[in-house]
XYZ file of C-alpha atoms in Angstrom:
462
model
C 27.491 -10.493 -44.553
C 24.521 -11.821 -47.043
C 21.195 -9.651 -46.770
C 19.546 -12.840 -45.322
C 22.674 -12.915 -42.558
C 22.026 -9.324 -42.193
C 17.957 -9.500 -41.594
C 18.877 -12.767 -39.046
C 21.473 -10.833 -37.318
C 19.475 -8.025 -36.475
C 16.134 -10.878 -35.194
C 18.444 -12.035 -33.248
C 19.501 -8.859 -31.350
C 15.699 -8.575 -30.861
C 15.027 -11.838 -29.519
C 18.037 -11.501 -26.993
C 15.921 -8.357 -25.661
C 12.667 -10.234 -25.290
C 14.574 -13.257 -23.761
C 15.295 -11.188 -21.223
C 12.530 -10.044 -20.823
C 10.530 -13.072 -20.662
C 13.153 -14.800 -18.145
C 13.097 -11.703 -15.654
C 8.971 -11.958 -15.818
C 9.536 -15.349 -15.054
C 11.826 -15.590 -12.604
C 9.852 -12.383 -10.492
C 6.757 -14.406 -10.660
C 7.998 -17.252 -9.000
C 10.178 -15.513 -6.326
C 7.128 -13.074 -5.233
C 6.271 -15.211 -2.193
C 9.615 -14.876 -0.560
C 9.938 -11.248 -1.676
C 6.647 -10.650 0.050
C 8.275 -12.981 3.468
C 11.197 -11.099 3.707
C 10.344 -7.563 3.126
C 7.234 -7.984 5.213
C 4.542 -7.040 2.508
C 1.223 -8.530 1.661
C 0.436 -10.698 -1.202
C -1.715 -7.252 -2.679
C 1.457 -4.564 -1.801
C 3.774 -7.129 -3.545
C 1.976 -7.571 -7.072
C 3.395 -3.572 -7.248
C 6.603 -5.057 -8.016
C 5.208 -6.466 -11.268
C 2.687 -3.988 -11.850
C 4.900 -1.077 -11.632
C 7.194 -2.625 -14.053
C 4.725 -3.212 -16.485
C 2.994 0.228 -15.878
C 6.415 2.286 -16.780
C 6.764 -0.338 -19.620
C 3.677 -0.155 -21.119
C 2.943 4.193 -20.583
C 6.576 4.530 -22.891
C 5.912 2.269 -25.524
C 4.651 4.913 -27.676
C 7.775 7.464 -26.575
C 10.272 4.713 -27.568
C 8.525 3.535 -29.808
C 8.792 7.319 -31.882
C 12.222 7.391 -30.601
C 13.451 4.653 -32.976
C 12.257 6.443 -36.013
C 14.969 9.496 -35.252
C 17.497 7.765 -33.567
C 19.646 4.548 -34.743
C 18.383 1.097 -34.084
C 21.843 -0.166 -32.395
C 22.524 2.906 -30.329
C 18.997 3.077 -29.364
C 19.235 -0.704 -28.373
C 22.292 -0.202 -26.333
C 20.574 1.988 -24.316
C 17.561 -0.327 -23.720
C 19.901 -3.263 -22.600
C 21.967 -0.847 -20.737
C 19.279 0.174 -18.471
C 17.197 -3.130 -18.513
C 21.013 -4.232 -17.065
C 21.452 -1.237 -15.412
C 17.931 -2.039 -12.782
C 18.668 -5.610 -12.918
C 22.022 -5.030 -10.737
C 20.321 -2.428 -8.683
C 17.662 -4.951 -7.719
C 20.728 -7.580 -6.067
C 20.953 -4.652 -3.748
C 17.242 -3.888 -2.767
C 17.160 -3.807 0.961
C 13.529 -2.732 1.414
C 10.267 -2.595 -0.626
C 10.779 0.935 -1.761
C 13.749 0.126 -3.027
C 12.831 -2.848 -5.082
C 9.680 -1.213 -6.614
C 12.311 2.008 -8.043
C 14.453 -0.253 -9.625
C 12.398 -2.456 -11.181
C 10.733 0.565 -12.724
C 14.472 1.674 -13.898
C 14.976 -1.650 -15.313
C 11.532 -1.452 -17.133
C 12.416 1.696 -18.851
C 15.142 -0.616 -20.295
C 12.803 -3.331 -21.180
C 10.066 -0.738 -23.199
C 12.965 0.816 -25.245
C 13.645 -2.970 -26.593
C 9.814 -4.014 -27.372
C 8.665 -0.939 -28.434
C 10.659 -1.652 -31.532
C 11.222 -5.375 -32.087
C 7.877 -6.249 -34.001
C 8.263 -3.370 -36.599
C 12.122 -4.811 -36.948
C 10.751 -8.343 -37.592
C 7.575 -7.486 -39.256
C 9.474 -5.135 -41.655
C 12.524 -7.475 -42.821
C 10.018 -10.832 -43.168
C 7.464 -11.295 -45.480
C 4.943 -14.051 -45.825
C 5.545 -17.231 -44.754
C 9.014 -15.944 -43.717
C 7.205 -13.577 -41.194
C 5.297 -16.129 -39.878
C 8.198 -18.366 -39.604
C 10.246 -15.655 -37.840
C 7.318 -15.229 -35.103
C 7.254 -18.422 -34.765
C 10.972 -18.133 -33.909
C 10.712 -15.234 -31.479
C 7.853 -17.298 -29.693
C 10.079 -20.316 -29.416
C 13.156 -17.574 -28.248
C 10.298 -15.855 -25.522
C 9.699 -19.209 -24.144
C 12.392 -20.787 -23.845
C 13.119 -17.302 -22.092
C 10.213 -18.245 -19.915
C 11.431 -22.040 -19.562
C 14.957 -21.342 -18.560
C 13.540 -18.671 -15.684
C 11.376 -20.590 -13.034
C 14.216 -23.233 -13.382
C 17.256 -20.991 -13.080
C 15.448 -18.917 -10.966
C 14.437 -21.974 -8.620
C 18.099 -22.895 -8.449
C 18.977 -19.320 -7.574
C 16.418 -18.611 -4.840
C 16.908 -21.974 -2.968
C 20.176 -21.682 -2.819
C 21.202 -17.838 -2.784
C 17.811 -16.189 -2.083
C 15.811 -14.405 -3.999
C 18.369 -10.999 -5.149
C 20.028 -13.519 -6.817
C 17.617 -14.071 -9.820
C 18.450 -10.756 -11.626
C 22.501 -11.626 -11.902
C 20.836 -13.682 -15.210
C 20.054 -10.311 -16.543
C 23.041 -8.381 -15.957
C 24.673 -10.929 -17.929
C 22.903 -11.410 -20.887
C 22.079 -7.471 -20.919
C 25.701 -6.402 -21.132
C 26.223 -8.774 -24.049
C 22.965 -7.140 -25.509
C 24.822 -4.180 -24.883
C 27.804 -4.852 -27.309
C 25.653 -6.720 -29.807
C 23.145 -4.634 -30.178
C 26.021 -1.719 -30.917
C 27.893 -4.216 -33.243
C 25.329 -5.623 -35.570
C 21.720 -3.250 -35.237
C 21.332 -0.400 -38.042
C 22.867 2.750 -37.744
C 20.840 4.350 -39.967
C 17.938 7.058 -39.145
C 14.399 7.281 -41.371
C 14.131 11.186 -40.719
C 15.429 13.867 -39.806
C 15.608 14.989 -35.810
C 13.887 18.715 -37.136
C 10.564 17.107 -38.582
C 10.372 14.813 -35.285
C 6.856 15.477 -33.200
C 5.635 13.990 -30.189
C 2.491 14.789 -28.364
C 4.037 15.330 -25.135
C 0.721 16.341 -23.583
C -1.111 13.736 -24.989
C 1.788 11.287 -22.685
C 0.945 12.770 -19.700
C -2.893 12.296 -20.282
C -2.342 8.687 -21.048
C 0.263 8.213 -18.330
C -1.938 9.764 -15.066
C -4.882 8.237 -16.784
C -3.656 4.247 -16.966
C -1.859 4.811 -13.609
C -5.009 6.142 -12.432
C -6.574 2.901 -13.686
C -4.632 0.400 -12.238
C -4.853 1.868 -9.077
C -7.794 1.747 -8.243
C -8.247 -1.926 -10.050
C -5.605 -3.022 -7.417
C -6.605 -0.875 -3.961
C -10.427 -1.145 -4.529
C -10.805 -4.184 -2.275
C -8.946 -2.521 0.430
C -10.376 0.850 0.045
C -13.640 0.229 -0.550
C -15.061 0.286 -4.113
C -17.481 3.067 -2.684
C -14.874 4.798 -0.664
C -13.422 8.838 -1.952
C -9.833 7.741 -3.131
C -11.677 4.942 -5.310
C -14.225 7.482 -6.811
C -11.127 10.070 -7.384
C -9.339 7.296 -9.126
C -12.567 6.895 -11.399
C -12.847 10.437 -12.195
C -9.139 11.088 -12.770
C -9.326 8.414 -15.720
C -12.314 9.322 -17.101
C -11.296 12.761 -17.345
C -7.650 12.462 -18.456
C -8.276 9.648 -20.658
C -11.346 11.777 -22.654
C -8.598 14.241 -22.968
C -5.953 12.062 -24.623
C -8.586 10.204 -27.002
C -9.956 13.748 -27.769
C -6.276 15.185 -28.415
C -5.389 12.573 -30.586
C -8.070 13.135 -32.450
C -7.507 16.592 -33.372
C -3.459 16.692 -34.083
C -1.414 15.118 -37.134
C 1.012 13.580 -35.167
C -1.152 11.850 -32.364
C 0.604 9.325 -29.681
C -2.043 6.708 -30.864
C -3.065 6.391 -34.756
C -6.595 5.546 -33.661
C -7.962 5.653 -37.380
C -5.988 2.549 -37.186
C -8.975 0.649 -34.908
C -11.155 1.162 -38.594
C -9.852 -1.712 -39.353
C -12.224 -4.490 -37.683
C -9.304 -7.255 -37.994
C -6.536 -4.668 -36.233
C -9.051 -3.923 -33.342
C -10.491 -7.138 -32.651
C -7.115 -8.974 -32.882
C -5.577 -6.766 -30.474
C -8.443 -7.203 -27.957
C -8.079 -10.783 -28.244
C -4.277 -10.315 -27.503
C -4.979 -8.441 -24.265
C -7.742 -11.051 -23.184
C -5.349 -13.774 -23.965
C -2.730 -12.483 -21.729
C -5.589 -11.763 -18.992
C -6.348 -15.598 -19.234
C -2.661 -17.067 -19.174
C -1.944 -13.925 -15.884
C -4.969 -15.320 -13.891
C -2.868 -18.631 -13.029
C 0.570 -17.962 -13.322
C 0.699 -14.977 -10.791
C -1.062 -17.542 -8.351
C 0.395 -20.946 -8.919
C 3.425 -19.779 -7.466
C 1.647 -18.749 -4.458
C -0.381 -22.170 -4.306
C 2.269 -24.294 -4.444
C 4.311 -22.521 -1.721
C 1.664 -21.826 0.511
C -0.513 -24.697 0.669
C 1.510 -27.677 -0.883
C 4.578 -26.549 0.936
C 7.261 -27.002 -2.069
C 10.209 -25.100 -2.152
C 11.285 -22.675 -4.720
C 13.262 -25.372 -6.737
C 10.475 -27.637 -7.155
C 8.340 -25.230 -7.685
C 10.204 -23.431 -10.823
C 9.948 -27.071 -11.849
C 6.719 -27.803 -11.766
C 5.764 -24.775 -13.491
C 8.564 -25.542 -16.618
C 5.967 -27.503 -18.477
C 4.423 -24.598 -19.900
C 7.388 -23.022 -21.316
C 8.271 -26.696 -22.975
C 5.209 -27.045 -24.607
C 4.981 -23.526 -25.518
C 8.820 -23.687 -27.070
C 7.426 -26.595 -29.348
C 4.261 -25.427 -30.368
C 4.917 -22.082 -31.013
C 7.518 -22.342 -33.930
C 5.253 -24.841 -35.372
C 2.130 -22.536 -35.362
C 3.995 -19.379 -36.593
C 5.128 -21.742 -39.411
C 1.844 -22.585 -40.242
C 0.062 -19.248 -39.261
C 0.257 -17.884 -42.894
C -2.044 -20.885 -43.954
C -3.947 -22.431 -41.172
C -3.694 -18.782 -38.773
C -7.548 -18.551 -38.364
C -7.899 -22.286 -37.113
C -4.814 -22.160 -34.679
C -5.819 -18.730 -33.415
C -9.315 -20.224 -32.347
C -7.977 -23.304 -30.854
C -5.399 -21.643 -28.465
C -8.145 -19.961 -26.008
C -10.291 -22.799 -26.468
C -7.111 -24.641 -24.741
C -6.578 -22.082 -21.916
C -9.991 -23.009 -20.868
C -9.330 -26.121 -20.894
C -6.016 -25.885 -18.816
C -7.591 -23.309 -16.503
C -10.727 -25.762 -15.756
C -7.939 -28.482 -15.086
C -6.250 -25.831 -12.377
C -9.912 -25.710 -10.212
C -9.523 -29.260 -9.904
C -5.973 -28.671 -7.903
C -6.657 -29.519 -3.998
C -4.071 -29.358 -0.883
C -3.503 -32.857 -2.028
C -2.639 -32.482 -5.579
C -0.493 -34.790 -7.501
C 2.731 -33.166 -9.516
C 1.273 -35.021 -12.535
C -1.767 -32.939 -12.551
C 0.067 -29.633 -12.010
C 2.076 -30.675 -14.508
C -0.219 -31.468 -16.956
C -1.889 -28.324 -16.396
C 0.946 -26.518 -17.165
C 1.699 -28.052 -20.008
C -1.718 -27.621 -21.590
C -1.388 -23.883 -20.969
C 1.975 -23.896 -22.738
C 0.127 -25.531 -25.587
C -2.307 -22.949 -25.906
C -0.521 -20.294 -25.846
C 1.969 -21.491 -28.343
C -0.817 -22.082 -30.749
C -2.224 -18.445 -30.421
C 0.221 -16.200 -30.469
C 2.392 -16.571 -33.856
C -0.626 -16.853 -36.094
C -2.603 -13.736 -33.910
C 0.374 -11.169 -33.688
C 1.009 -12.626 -37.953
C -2.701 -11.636 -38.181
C -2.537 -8.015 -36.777
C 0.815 -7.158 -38.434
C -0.568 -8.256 -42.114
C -3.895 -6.093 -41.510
C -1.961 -2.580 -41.893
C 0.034 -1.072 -44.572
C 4.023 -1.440 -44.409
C 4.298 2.564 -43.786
C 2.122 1.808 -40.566
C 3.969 -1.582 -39.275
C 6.139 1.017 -36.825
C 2.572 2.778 -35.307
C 0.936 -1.253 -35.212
C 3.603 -2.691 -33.785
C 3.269 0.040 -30.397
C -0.401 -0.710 -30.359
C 0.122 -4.358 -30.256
C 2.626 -4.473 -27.608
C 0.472 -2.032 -25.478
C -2.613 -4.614 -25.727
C -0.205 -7.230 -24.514
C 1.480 -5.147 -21.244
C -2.125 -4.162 -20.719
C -3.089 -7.198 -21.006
C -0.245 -8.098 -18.097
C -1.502 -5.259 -15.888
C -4.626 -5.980 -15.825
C -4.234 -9.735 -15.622
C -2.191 -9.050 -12.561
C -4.225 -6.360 -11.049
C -7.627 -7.928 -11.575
C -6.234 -11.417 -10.635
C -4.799 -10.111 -7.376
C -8.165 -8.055 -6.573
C -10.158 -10.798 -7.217
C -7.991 -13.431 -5.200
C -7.740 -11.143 -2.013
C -11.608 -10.231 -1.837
C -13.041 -13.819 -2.090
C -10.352 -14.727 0.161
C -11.383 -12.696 3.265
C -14.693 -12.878 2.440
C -14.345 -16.532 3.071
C -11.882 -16.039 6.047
C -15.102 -13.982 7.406
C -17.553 -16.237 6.995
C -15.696 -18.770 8.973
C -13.696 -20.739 6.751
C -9.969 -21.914 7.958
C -7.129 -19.818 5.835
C -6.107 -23.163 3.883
C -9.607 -23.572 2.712
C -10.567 -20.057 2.152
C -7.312 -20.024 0.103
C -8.172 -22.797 -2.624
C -11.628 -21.931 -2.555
C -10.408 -18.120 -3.635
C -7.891 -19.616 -5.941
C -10.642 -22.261 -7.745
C -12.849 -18.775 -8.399
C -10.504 -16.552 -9.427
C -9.423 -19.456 -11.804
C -13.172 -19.224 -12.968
C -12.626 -15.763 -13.981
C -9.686 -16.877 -15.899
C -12.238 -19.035 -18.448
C -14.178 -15.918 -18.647
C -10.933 -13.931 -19.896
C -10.158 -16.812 -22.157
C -14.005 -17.101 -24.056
C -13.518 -13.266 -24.702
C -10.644 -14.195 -26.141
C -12.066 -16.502 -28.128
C -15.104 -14.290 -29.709
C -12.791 -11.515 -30.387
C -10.833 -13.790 -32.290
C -13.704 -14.741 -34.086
C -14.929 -11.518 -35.164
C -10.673 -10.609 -36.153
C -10.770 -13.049 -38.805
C -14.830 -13.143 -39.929
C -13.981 -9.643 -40.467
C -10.611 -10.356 -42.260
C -12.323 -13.005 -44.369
C-alpha cells in the first residue's frame, strides 16, 4: 500500500469507531421512552442510561488516551471494538434497569478506548487543508452514523422492540474488531518502563465529575437545599481542588493544564462543550415530544428526526473543506443557527405539522455541520504536533462533557418546570409543552455562549 492508502486506511478504522458510536447515541435517544415504559422508570431515572455511558466514557479518556502511547494502535483498537461489541450484545439481554445501566457502562469503556485516540490519529497524519478535509470527512462519517440510527433504530423498535437496536453494533464492532487488527499500526512511541500515569489524580477526577453530575441530575428531586445535595457539592469541590492542585505539581499530570495558556485552545474547547449543551437540550426531548404528546410511533419518529443527520452529512464535509480558509466565519455562523433552529422548536404545539419538525431538524443539522470541522480544525492547529495526543483528550472531554451536562441539565430543567406547572394546576399535556418550550429557551442560552466563546477563540487566534 501507498503512504496516502496507508494514512486513509487507518481514518477509516477511526471513523468505523465513531460511526458506531454516533449510531448507538442515536438509536438510545430515540428508544428512551419505551425503555422507560417497559422497565417501569421515570423520564429522570432513565437519562442514567445515557449519562452513565457518557460518565465512564468521558472519566477514561485520559487513561486510554495514555494507553495508546505504550501500547499498539490496532491491538489497542481491537480491544475498544471488542468491548464496545462486547456491551452492545449484553444490552439484547437486559431484563431490568440495573442491568441495562451495567452494560451500557461496559460498552462505554469500549467506546472511550476508540475516541480517546482518533483525533491525534487524524490530526497527526493530515496537514492543512488535508486536515480540514479529513474532519470534514469524519463529520460526514459521524452523521451519517447519526442518520442511519433513528431510522434503523425506528425500524428495529417498531417491529422487534427496543433490545433490538444494539444487534447494529455487534455487527459493525466485530468487523472493527478484525480491521482494526489488520490495518491500525503496530508500532509503540515508548517504552512500557518510562510510562506514568497519575493514578491518584483519576480517582480525584473520577469521584469528583461523578459527584457533579449527580447532583446536576437528583437536585430537583432531592431538594437543591437538602444534605445529599450539599454532600454532592462538597465532594466536588474538594476532590476536584485536589486533582487541579495535583496536576499542578507532577511532570506527568492527567491534564496538561499549561495547555489552557493558550486563549484559542481554551476558548475553543468551551465553545465545543456549549455547542453540544445546545444541540443535547432538544434531541434528548424531541423524542419524548413526539411520542408523548403527538402520539407517533417509533418509526415515524426516527424519521422525523433524520433531517438533522442529512443536513449535517452535507454540510459538514463542505465546512471542514473550507475550515482552513473561511474556519472563523463558519464557526460563528453554526451557533448563530442552533438558535435559530431551537427558537423554531418553541413554536412546536400538540398540533404541529411534520413540515415544521422537519424543518427544525434540518436547520439543527445545518448548524452543527457548519461548526464542528472548522472548530475541532481550530483547536487541533493551536498546539504543537508533540502535544496533538494530550489536545486531542482535552477536546473529546469538552465534547462528552458537553453530552453530560446537556443531558443532565436538560433533564433537570424539563422535570422541575414540569411539576411546577402540574402544581399550579395545569393539565399534564400542557404542563408538558410549556416545560419543553422553556427548557428549549435554555437551549438559546447554551448556544449564545457558544457563540462568544467562539468569538474570543479566534479574536485571540487572530
Amino acid at each position: 500500500m501507498s503512504t496516502k492508502q496507508i494514512k486513509w486506511a487507518m481514518f477509516t478504522i477511526t471513523a468505523i469507531g465513531n460511526f458506531i458510536a454516533m449510531m448507538d447515541s442515536s438509536t438510545v435517544n430515540l428508544a428512551l421512552y419505551p425503555m422507560s415504559v417497559d422497565l417501569h422508570v421515570s423520564m429522570g431515572e432513565i437519562q442514567w442510561v445515557i449519562i452513565a455511558y457518557m460518565l465512564v466514557l468521558t472519566v477514561f479518556l485520559p487513561f486510554f488516551g495514555k494507553l495508546g502511547d505504550i501500547f499498539p494502535k490496532n491491538k489497542l483498537y481491537t480491544l475498544g471494538f471488542g468491548l464496545f461489541a462486547i456491551g452492545a450484545f449484553l444490552n439484547t439481554t437486559a431484563k431490568s434497569f440495573e442491568f441495562l445501566i451495567a452494560y451500557r457502562c461496559l460498552e462505554a469503556l469500549g467506546a472511550s478506548v476508540m475516541l480517546s485516540n482518533s483525533q491525534a490519529i487524524i490530526a497527526g497524519i493530515f496537514k492543512n487543508e488535508r486536515r480540514g478535509k479529513a474532519l470534514g470527512l469524519n463529520g460526514c462519517i459521524i452523521a451519517i452514523g447519526g442518520m442511519s440510527g433513528p431510522a434503523l433504530g425506528g425500524v428495529l423498535i417498531n417491529y422487534f422492540g427496543w433490545h433490538s437496536i444494539f444487534y447494529p453494533s455487534v455487527i459493525i464492532g466485530l468487523a472493527g474488531i478484525y480491521l482494526s487488527y489488520k490495518l491500525l499500526p503496530r508500532t509503540i512511541k515508548i517504552n512500557i518502563k518510562n510510562f506514568k500515569f497519575d493514578y491518584k489524580g483519576f480517582i480525584y477526577f473520577s469521584v469528583s465529575l461523578f459527584a457533579l453530575l449527580l447532583a446536576i441530575s437528583e437536585g430537583h428531586s432531592w431538594g437543591w437545599n437538602s444534605l445529599r445535595i450539599i454532600t454532592l457539592g462538597a465532594i466536588t469541590l474538594v476532590f476536584g481542588g485536589l486533582f487541579y492542585f495535583r496536576d499542578h505539581k507532577i511532570n506527568y499530570p492527567l491534564i496538561n493544564f499549561a495547555l489552557f495558556k493558550i486563549h484559542p485552545f481554551t476558548f475553543g474547547n468551551l465553545a465545543v462543550m456549549t455547542s453540544y449543551m445546545a444541540m443535547f437540550t432538544n434531541s434528548i426531548l424531541l423524542p419524548f415530544f413526539l411520542q408523548e404528546i403527538l402520539k407517533y410511533n417509533p418509526l415515524i419518529t426516527g424519521l422525523l428526526i433524520l433531517p438533522y443527520s442529512v443536513t449535517l452529512s452535507i454540510i459538514a464535509p463542505i465546512s471542514g473543506k473550507l475550515s482552513y480558509k473561511y474556519g472563523k466565519y463558519l464557526t460563528l455562523s453554526g451557533p448563530i443557527v442552533y438558535c435559530v433552529a431551537l427558537l423554531m422548536f418553541t413554536l412546536l404545539g400538540k398540533n404541529a405539522p411534520m413540515w415544521q419538525i422537519i424543518t427544525a431538524s434540518g436547520v439543527m443539522g445545518i448548524g452543527n455541520g457548519l461548526f464542528q470541522s472548522p472548530s475541532n480544525n481550530a483547536i487541533m492547529t493551536s498546539v504543537k504536533k508533540e502535544e496533538l495526543g494530550i489536545a486531542s483528550g482535552i477536546l473529546a472531554l469538552s465534547r462528552h462533557m458537553g453530552n453530560i451536562l446537556g443531558v443532565a441539565v436538560t433533564i433537570t430543567l424539563f422535570e422541575t418546570f414540569r411539576n411546577l406547572f402540574i402544581e399550579q394546576g395545569k393539565a399534564y399535556e400542557t404542563a408538558f409543552l410549556t416545560s419543553y418550550r422553556t427548557t428549549m429557551c435554555f437551549g438559546i442560552l447554551f448556544g449564545l455562549a457558544c457563540l462568544t466563546f467562539a468569538y474570543i477563540a479566534y479574536k485571540e487566534k487572530t
